[in-house]
Amino acid sequence: KQEVTQIPAALSVPEGENLVLNCSFTDSAIYNLQWFRQDPGKGLTSLLLIQSSQREQTSGRLNASLDKSSGRSTLYIAASQPGDSATYLCAVKGKSTFGDGTTLTVKP
Amino acid sequence: NAGVTQTPKFQVLKTGQSMTLQCAQDMNHNSMYWYRQDPGMGLRLIYYSASEGTTDKGEVPNGYNVSRLNKREFSLRLESAAPSQTSVYFCASSEAHWGYEQYFGPGTRLTVT
């Protein structure tokens, strides 16, 4: 059974800092991996989708990497802003398994 | 485009009552999904419909039924609600099954007393 772990569960950083969020999965037989953000009381917003054949994807200040052999993905956020404060979730597609998320707080 | 819409936004039920959660998407997607989100347990897949006319069980299907009414609409029914079904329910859609980006609705917050 696929298990997805996100560490740390919570992270607080000052504005302007670059940061990395981690996502680990146990079964490397995946179709793709998707990163989402979720604001309190809201639905999930898609950030990046990495296909299993890809190593990374970039969108603006966000860069996501995928290493299937080690069962890891990272989400890099450059020059963080208070508006980036949210919970970030990764989802591994084979059977659509989600991690519990990392709650990010960016302090002005 | 509205994307994925869900109704209602909030609902309170008594144990044993039934209700249907509605979901619609306007992106011409083939695949649709129902998830529930609970504190400490993340999002879990209840049912999905890979294409119009098909439905399959996910990780936690017990106590639920689904109907893919047409390509746009996918409903989730609770026949006899239980307190354990108190949760936030999300509908999602994608262009095709699994290999494509998923788009989520705003959620339905359900409380069963």
PDB file of C-alpha atoms in Angstrom:
ATOM      1  CA  LYS A   1       0.000   0.000   0.000  1.00  0.00           C
ATOM      2  CA  GLN A   2       1.340   3.420  -0.972  1.00  0.00           C
ATOM      3  CA  GLU A   3       2.181   5.686   1.952  1.00  0.00           C
ATOM      4  CA  VAL A   4       2.975   9.370   1.551  1.00  0.00           C
ATOM      5  CA  THR A   5       4.762  11.374   4.236  1.00  0.00           C
ATOM      6  CA  GLN A   6       5.318  15.105   4.396  1.00  0.00           C
ATOM      7  CA  ILE A   7       7.901  16.523   6.742  1.00  0.00           C
ATOM      8  CA  PRO A   8       7.838  18.894   8.516  1.00  0.00           C
ATOM      9  CA  ALA A   9       4.169  19.101   9.511  1.00  0.00           C
ATOM     10  CA  ALA A  10       4.559  22.842  10.101  1.00  0.00           C
ATOM     11  CA  LEU A  11       7.123  25.434   9.103  1.00  0.00           C
ATOM     12  CA  SER A  12       7.472  29.113   9.973  1.00  0.00           C
ATOM     13  CA  VAL A  13       9.883  31.360   8.075  1.00  0.00           C
ATOM     14  CA  PRO A  14      10.520  35.105   7.703  1.00  0.00           C
ATOM     15  CA  GLU A  15       9.470  36.805   4.503  1.00  0.00           C
ATOM     16  CA  GLY A  16      12.003  36.585   1.689  1.00  0.00           C
ATOM     17  CA  GLU A  17      13.473  33.256   2.704  1.00  0.00           C
ATOM     18  CA  ASN A  18      13.858  30.404   0.228  1.00  0.00           C
ATOM     19  CA  LEU A  19      12.429  27.127   1.512  1.00  0.00           C
ATOM     20  CA  VAL A  20      11.976  23.461   0.655  1.00  0.00           C
ATOM     21  CA  LEU A  21       9.021  21.228   1.439  1.00  0.00           C
ATOM     22  CA  ASN A  22       9.466  17.467   1.356  1.00  0.00           C
ATOM     23  CA  CYS A  23       7.261  14.610   0.207  1.00  0.00           C
ATOM     24  CA  SER A  24       8.257  10.936   0.519  1.00  0.00           C
ATOM     25  CA  PHE A  25       6.438   7.915  -0.899  1.00  0.00           C
ATOM     26  CA  THR A  26       6.981   4.195  -0.431  1.00  0.00           C
ATOM     27  CA  ASP A  27       6.037   2.739  -3.851  1.00  0.00           C
ATOM     28  CA  SER A  28       7.947   4.101  -6.842  1.00  0.00           C
ATOM     29  CA  ALA A  29       5.405   2.733  -9.367  1.00  0.00           C
ATOM     30  CA  ILE A  30       3.563   6.018  -9.854  1.00  0.00           C
ATOM     31  CA  TYR A  31       1.915   7.803 -12.783  1.00  0.00           C
ATOM     32  CA  ASN A  32       2.706  11.276 -11.548  1.00  0.00           C
ATOM     33  CA  LEU A  33       2.932  13.501  -8.478  1.00  0.00           C
ATOM     34  CA  GLN A  34       0.945  16.679  -7.952  1.00  0.00           C
ATOM     35  CA  TRP A  35       1.512  19.519  -5.472  1.00  0.00           C
ATOM     36  CA  PHE A  36      -1.423  21.529  -4.133  1.00  0.00           C
ATOM     37  CA  ARG A  37      -1.971  24.403  -1.767  1.00  0.00           C
ATOM     38  CA  GLN A  38      -4.972  24.610   0.517  1.00  0.00           C
ATOM     39  CA  ASP A  39      -6.045  27.775   2.301  1.00  0.00           C
ATOM     40  CA  PRO A  40      -8.058  27.397   5.541  1.00  0.00           C
ATOM     41  CA  GLY A  41     -11.638  26.340   4.842  1.00  0.00           C
ATOM     42  CA  LYS A  42     -11.046  26.172   1.094  1.00  0.00           C
ATOM     43  CA  GLY A  43     -10.533  23.591  -1.607  1.00  0.00           C
ATOM     44  CA  LEU A  44      -7.233  22.503  -3.114  1.00  0.00           C
ATOM     45  CA  THR A  45      -5.483  24.581  -5.747  1.00  0.00           C
ATOM     46  CA  SER A  46      -3.152  22.768  -8.120  1.00  0.00           C
ATOM     47  CA  LEU A  47       0.402  24.127  -8.169  1.00  0.00           C
ATOM     48  CA  LEU A  48       2.486  21.711 -10.207  1.00  0.00           C
ATOM     49  CA  LEU A  49       2.133  18.290 -11.801  1.00  0.00           C
ATOM     50  CA  ILE A  50       5.223  16.148 -12.467  1.00  0.00           C
ATOM     51  CA  GLN A  51       4.834  13.118 -14.702  1.00  0.00           C
ATOM     52  CA  SER A  52       6.719   9.970 -13.717  1.00  0.00           C
ATOM     53  CA  SER A  53       9.105  10.435 -16.649  1.00  0.00           C
ATOM     54  CA  GLN A  54      10.016  14.000 -15.607  1.00  0.00           C
ATOM     55  CA  ARG A  55      12.589  15.207 -13.084  1.00  0.00           C
ATOM     56  CA  GLU A  56      11.206  18.665 -12.355  1.00  0.00           C
ATOM     57  CA  GLN A  57       8.612  21.309 -13.143  1.00  0.00           C
ATOM     58  CA  THR A  58       8.714  25.056 -12.631  1.00  0.00           C
ATOM     59  CA  SER A  59       6.026  27.700 -12.290  1.00  0.00           C
ATOM     60  CA  GLY A  60       7.041  31.186 -11.280  1.00  0.00           C
ATOM     61  CA  ARG A  61       8.723  31.056  -7.865  1.00  0.00           C
ATOM     62  CA  LEU A  62       7.908  27.364  -7.477  1.00  0.00           C
ATOM     63  CA  ASN A  63      10.057  24.437  -8.531  1.00  0.00           C
ATOM     64  CA  ALA A  64       9.131  20.816  -7.889  1.00  0.00           C
ATOM     65  CA  SER A  65      11.477  17.879  -8.329  1.00  0.00           C
ATOM     66  CA  LEU A  66      10.822  14.155  -8.489  1.00  0.00           C
ATOM     67  CA  ASP A  67      13.207  11.287  -7.765  1.00  0.00           C
ATOM     68  CA  LYS A  68      11.249   8.058  -8.178  1.00  0.00           C
ATOM     69  CA  SER A  69      14.158   5.807  -7.288  1.00  0.00           C
ATOM     70  CA  SER A  70      14.464   7.319  -3.835  1.00  0.00           C
ATOM     71  CA  GLY A  71      10.728   7.932  -3.433  1.00  0.00           C
ATOM     72  CA  ARG A  72      11.084  11.659  -2.914  1.00  0.00           C
ATOM     73  CA  SER A  73       9.740  14.932  -4.209  1.00  0.00           C
ATOM     74  CA  THR A  74      10.585  18.452  -3.081  1.00  0.00           C
ATOM     75  CA  LEU A  75       8.766  21.738  -3.571  1.00  0.00           C
ATOM     76  CA  TYR A  76      11.105  24.722  -3.595  1.00  0.00           C
ATOM     77  CA  ILE A  77       9.601  28.161  -2.945  1.00  0.00           C
ATOM     78  CA  ALA A  78      11.843  31.110  -3.736  1.00  0.00           C
ATOM     79  CA  ALA A  79      11.625  34.489  -2.017  1.00  0.00           C
ATOM     80  CA  SER A  80       8.675  33.522   0.168  1.00  0.00           C
ATOM     81  CA  GLN A  81       5.849  36.012   0.773  1.00  0.00           C
ATOM     82  CA  PRO A  82       3.111  36.230   3.439  1.00  0.00           C
ATOM     83  CA  GLY A  83       0.611  35.283   0.726  1.00  0.00           C
ATOM     84  CA  ASP A  84       2.357  31.907   0.444  1.00  0.00           C
ATOM     85  CA  SER A  85       1.042  30.980   3.903  1.00  0.00           C
ATOM     86  CA  ALA A  86      -1.117  27.888   3.434  1.00  0.00           C
ATOM     87  CA  THR A  87      -1.024  24.115   3.759  1.00  0.00           C
ATOM     88  CA  TYR A  88       0.886  22.375   0.970  1.00  0.00           C
ATOM     89  CA  LEU A  89      -0.136  18.855   0.005  1.00  0.00           C
ATOM     90  CA  CYS A  90       1.479  16.343  -2.303  1.00  0.00           C
ATOM     91  CA  ALA A  91      -0.514  13.607  -4.016  1.00  0.00           C
ATOM     92  CA  VAL A  92       0.954  10.521  -5.603  1.00  0.00           C
ATOM     93  CA  LYS A  93      -1.027   9.082  -8.485  1.00  0.00           C
ATOM     94  CA  GLY A  94      -1.289   5.412  -8.884  1.00  0.00           C
ATOM     95  CA  LYS A  95      -4.143   5.193  -6.428  1.00  0.00           C
ATOM     96  CA  SER A  96      -4.265   8.904  -5.609  1.00  0.00           C
ATOM     97  CA  THR A  97      -2.645   8.937  -2.161  1.00  0.00           C
ATOM     98  CA  PHE A  98      -2.239  12.237  -0.355  1.00  0.00           C
ATOM     99  CA  GLY A  99       0.195  13.290   2.320  1.00  0.00           C
ATOM    100  CA  ASP A 100      -1.065  15.077   5.429  1.00  0.00           C
ATOM    101  CA  GLY A 101       0.505  18.326   4.308  1.00  0.00           C
ATOM    102  CA  THR A 102       2.969  20.928   5.552  1.00  0.00           C
ATOM    103  CA  THR A 103       1.448  24.079   7.030  1.00  0.00           C
ATOM    104  CA  LEU A 104       3.607  27.040   6.026  1.00  0.00           C
ATOM    105  CA  THR A 105       3.545  30.407   7.772  1.00  0.00           C
ATOM    106  CA  VAL A 106       5.534  33.256   6.231  1.00  0.00           C
ATOM    107  CA  LYS A 107       5.977  36.132   8.678  1.00  0.00           C
ATOM    108  CA  PRO A 108       6.207  39.722   7.395  1.00  0.00           C
TER     109      PRO A 108
ATOM    110  CA  ASN B   1     -15.581  28.985 -16.422  1.00  0.00           C
ATOM    111  CA  ALA B   2     -16.719  27.985 -12.934  1.00  0.00           C
ATOM    112  CA  GLY B   3     -14.447  24.909 -12.846  1.00  0.00           C
ATOM    113  CA  VAL B   4     -15.730  22.377 -10.306  1.00  0.00           C
ATOM    114  CA  THR B   5     -18.798  23.355  -8.279  1.00  0.00           C
ATOM    115  CA  GLN B   6     -20.303  21.564  -5.279  1.00  0.00           C
ATOM    116  CA  THR B   7     -23.613  21.890  -3.471  1.00  0.00           C
ATOM    117  CA  PRO B   8     -24.411  22.347  -0.697  1.00  0.00           C
ATOM    118  CA  LYS B   9     -21.512  24.147   1.025  1.00  0.00           C
ATOM    119  CA  PHE B  10     -22.650  23.130   4.508  1.00  0.00           C
ATOM    120  CA  GLN B  11     -25.045  20.472   5.792  1.00  0.00           C
ATOM    121  CA  VAL B  12     -26.083  19.115   9.173  1.00  0.00           C
ATOM    122  CA  LEU B  13     -27.778  15.721   9.289  1.00  0.00           C
ATOM    123  CA  LYS B  14     -29.138  13.529  12.036  1.00  0.00           C
ATOM    124  CA  THR B  15     -27.956   9.938  12.270  1.00  0.00           C
ATOM    125  CA  GLY B  16     -29.917   7.768   9.840  1.00  0.00           C
ATOM    126  CA  GLN B  17     -30.899  10.567   7.468  1.00  0.00           C
ATOM    127  CA  SER B  18     -29.949  10.446   3.818  1.00  0.00           C
ATOM    128  CA  MET B  19     -28.637  13.089   1.468  1.00  0.00           C
ATOM    129  CA  THR B  20     -26.939  13.565  -1.883  1.00  0.00           C
ATOM    130  CA  LEU B  21     -23.933  15.771  -2.508  1.00  0.00           C
ATOM    131  CA  GLN B  22     -23.847  17.267  -5.970  1.00  0.00           C
ATOM    132  CA  CYS B  23     -20.796  17.985  -8.111  1.00  0.00           C
ATOM    133  CA  ALA B  24     -20.532  19.472 -11.584  1.00  0.00           C
ATOM    134  CA  GLN B  25     -17.601  20.464 -13.801  1.00  0.00           C
ATOM    135  CA  ASP B  26     -17.582  22.604 -16.926  1.00  0.00           C
ATOM    136  CA  MET B  27     -14.117  21.679 -18.249  1.00  0.00           C
ATOM    137  CA  ASN B  28     -15.293  18.734 -20.393  1.00  0.00           C
ATOM    138  CA  HIS B  29     -13.268  16.372 -18.219  1.00  0.00           C
ATOM    139  CA  ASN B  30     -13.715  12.628 -18.528  1.00  0.00           C
ATOM    140  CA  SER B  31     -12.789  11.618 -14.969  1.00  0.00           C
ATOM    141  CA  MET B  32     -14.355  12.679 -11.682  1.00  0.00           C
ATOM    142  CA  TYR B  33     -13.572  11.840  -8.062  1.00  0.00           C
ATOM    143  CA  TRP B  34     -14.993  12.080  -4.539  1.00  0.00           C
ATOM    144  CA  TYR B  35     -12.683  12.500  -1.534  1.00  0.00           C
ATOM    145  CA  ARG B  36     -13.180  13.071   2.149  1.00  0.00           C
ATOM    146  CA  GLN B  37     -10.765  15.059   4.307  1.00  0.00           C
ATOM    147  CA  ASP B  38     -10.439  14.401   8.028  1.00  0.00           C
ATOM    148  CA  PRO B  39      -7.937  15.878  10.512  1.00  0.00           C
ATOM    149  CA  GLY B  40      -4.916  13.625  10.875  1.00  0.00           C
ATOM    150  CA  MET B  41      -6.022  11.327   8.053  1.00  0.00           C
ATOM    151  CA  GLY B  42      -5.500  13.488   5.018  1.00  0.00           C
ATOM    152  CA  LEU B  43      -7.614  13.167   1.899  1.00  0.00           C
ATOM    153  CA  ARG B  44      -8.952   9.726   1.116  1.00  0.00           C
ATOM    154  CA  LEU B  45     -10.585   8.600  -2.113  1.00  0.00           C
ATOM    155  CA  ILE B  46     -14.180   7.388  -1.743  1.00  0.00           C
ATOM    156  CA  TYR B  47     -15.228   6.658  -5.344  1.00  0.00           C
ATOM    157  CA  TYR B  48     -14.185   7.704  -8.790  1.00  0.00           C
ATOM    158  CA  SER B  49     -15.525   7.661 -12.318  1.00  0.00           C
ATOM    159  CA  ALA B  50     -12.782   7.215 -14.892  1.00  0.00           C
ATOM    160  CA  SER B  51     -15.200   7.959 -17.731  1.00  0.00           C
ATOM    161  CA  GLU B  52     -18.897   8.551 -18.260  1.00  0.00           C
ATOM    162  CA  GLY B  53     -20.798   5.354 -17.513  1.00  0.00           C
ATOM    163  CA  THR B  54     -18.200   3.853 -15.167  1.00  0.00           C
ATOM    164  CA  THR B  55     -17.664   4.072 -11.410  1.00  0.00           C
ATOM    165  CA  ASP B  56     -15.147   2.363  -9.129  1.00  0.00           C
ATOM    166  CA  LYS B  57     -14.483   2.111  -5.418  1.00  0.00           C
ATOM    167  CA  GLY B  58     -11.658   3.990  -3.811  1.00  0.00           C
ATOM    168  CA  GLU B  59     -10.058   3.552  -0.421  1.00  0.00           C
ATOM    169  CA  VAL B  60     -13.132   4.209   1.788  1.00  0.00           C
ATOM    170  CA  PRO B  61     -16.357   3.402  -0.140  1.00  0.00           C
ATOM    171  CA  ASN B  62     -18.431   1.858   2.664  1.00  0.00           C
ATOM    172  CA  GLY B  63     -21.600   3.796   3.450  1.00  0.00           C
ATOM    173  CA  TYR B  64     -21.594   5.706   0.156  1.00  0.00           C
ATOM    174  CA  ASN B  65     -23.011   5.343  -3.334  1.00  0.00           C
ATOM    175  CA  VAL B  66     -22.274   7.384  -6.436  1.00  0.00           C
ATOM    176  CA  SER B  67     -23.924   8.183  -9.738  1.00  0.00           C
ATOM    177  CA  ARG B  68     -22.250   9.571 -12.837  1.00  0.00           C
ATOM    178  CA  LEU B  69     -25.332  11.321 -14.158  1.00  0.00           C
ATOM    179  CA  ASN B  70     -23.654  12.549 -17.351  1.00  0.00           C
ATOM    180  CA  LYS B  71     -20.220  13.780 -18.352  1.00  0.00           C
ATOM    181  CA  ARG B  72     -20.587  16.952 -16.263  1.00  0.00           C
ATOM    182  CA  GLU B  73     -22.145  15.640 -13.056  1.00  0.00           C
ATOM    183  CA  PHE B  74     -21.087  13.154 -10.389  1.00  0.00           C
ATOM    184  CA  SER B  75     -23.138  12.780  -7.203  1.00  0.00           C
ATOM    185  CA  LEU B  76     -22.343  11.152  -3.859  1.00  0.00           C
ATOM    186  CA  ARG B  77     -25.158   9.687  -1.755  1.00  0.00           C
ATOM    187  CA  LEU B  78     -25.213   8.845   1.915  1.00  0.00           C
ATOM    188  CA  GLU B  79     -28.131   6.434   2.418  1.00  0.00           C
ATOM    189  CA  SER B  80     -28.064   6.335   6.234  1.00  0.00           C
ATOM    190  CA  ALA B  81     -25.701   8.917   7.658  1.00  0.00           C
ATOM    191  CA  ALA B  82     -23.488   8.040  10.634  1.00  0.00           C
ATOM    192  CA  PRO B  83     -21.402  10.335  12.904  1.00  0.00           C
ATOM    193  CA  SER B  84     -18.267   8.743  11.396  1.00  0.00           C
ATOM    194  CA  GLN B  85     -19.216  10.386   8.095  1.00  0.00           C
ATOM    195  CA  THR B  86     -18.754  13.859   9.569  1.00  0.00           C
ATOM    196  CA  SER B  87     -16.103  15.281   7.271  1.00  0.00           C
ATOM    197  CA  VAL B  88     -15.324  17.726   4.500  1.00  0.00           C
ATOM    198  CA  TYR B  89     -16.130  16.246   1.097  1.00  0.00           C
ATOM    199  CA  PHE B  90     -14.307  17.306  -2.047  1.00  0.00           C
ATOM    200  CA  CYS B  91     -15.130  16.584  -5.642  1.00  0.00           C
ATOM    201  CA  ALA B  92     -12.381  16.700  -8.260  1.00  0.00           C
ATOM    202  CA  SER B  93     -12.078  16.213 -11.995  1.00  0.00           C
ATOM    203  CA  SER B  94      -9.325  15.584 -14.529  1.00  0.00           C
ATOM    204  CA  GLU B  95      -9.074  15.354 -18.289  1.00  0.00           C
ATOM    205  CA  ALA B  96      -8.479  11.620 -18.058  1.00  0.00           C
ATOM    206  CA  HIS B  97      -7.855   9.052 -15.387  1.00  0.00           C
ATOM    207  CA  TRP B  98      -4.809   9.431 -13.113  1.00  0.00           C
ATOM    208  CA  GLY B  99      -2.229  10.765 -15.551  1.00  0.00           C
ATOM    209  CA  TYR B 100      -3.595  14.287 -15.630  1.00  0.00           C
ATOM    210  CA  GLU B 101      -3.867  17.291 -13.350  1.00  0.00           C
ATOM    211  CA  GLN B 102      -6.754  17.175 -10.894  1.00  0.00           C
ATOM    212  CA  TYR B 103      -8.943  20.199 -10.193  1.00  0.00           C
ATOM    213  CA  PHE B 104     -10.880  20.426  -6.951  1.00  0.00           C
ATOM    214  CA  GLY B 105     -14.172  21.958  -5.923  1.00  0.00           C
ATOM    215  CA  PRO B 106     -14.606  24.161  -2.820  1.00  0.00           C
ATOM    216  CA  GLY B 107     -15.895  21.313  -0.633  1.00  0.00           C
ATOM    217  CA  THR B 108     -18.989  20.434   1.374  1.00  0.00           C
ATOM    218  CA  ARG B 109     -18.703  20.526   5.150  1.00  0.00           C
ATOM    219  CA  LEU B 110     -20.985  17.788   6.559  1.00  0.00           C
ATOM    220  CA  THR B 111     -21.810  17.246  10.202  1.00  0.00           C
ATOM    221  CA  VAL B 112     -23.771  14.188  11.337  1.00  0.00           C
ATOM    222  CA  THR B 113     -25.167  14.388  14.873  1.00  0.00           C
TER     223      THR B 113
END
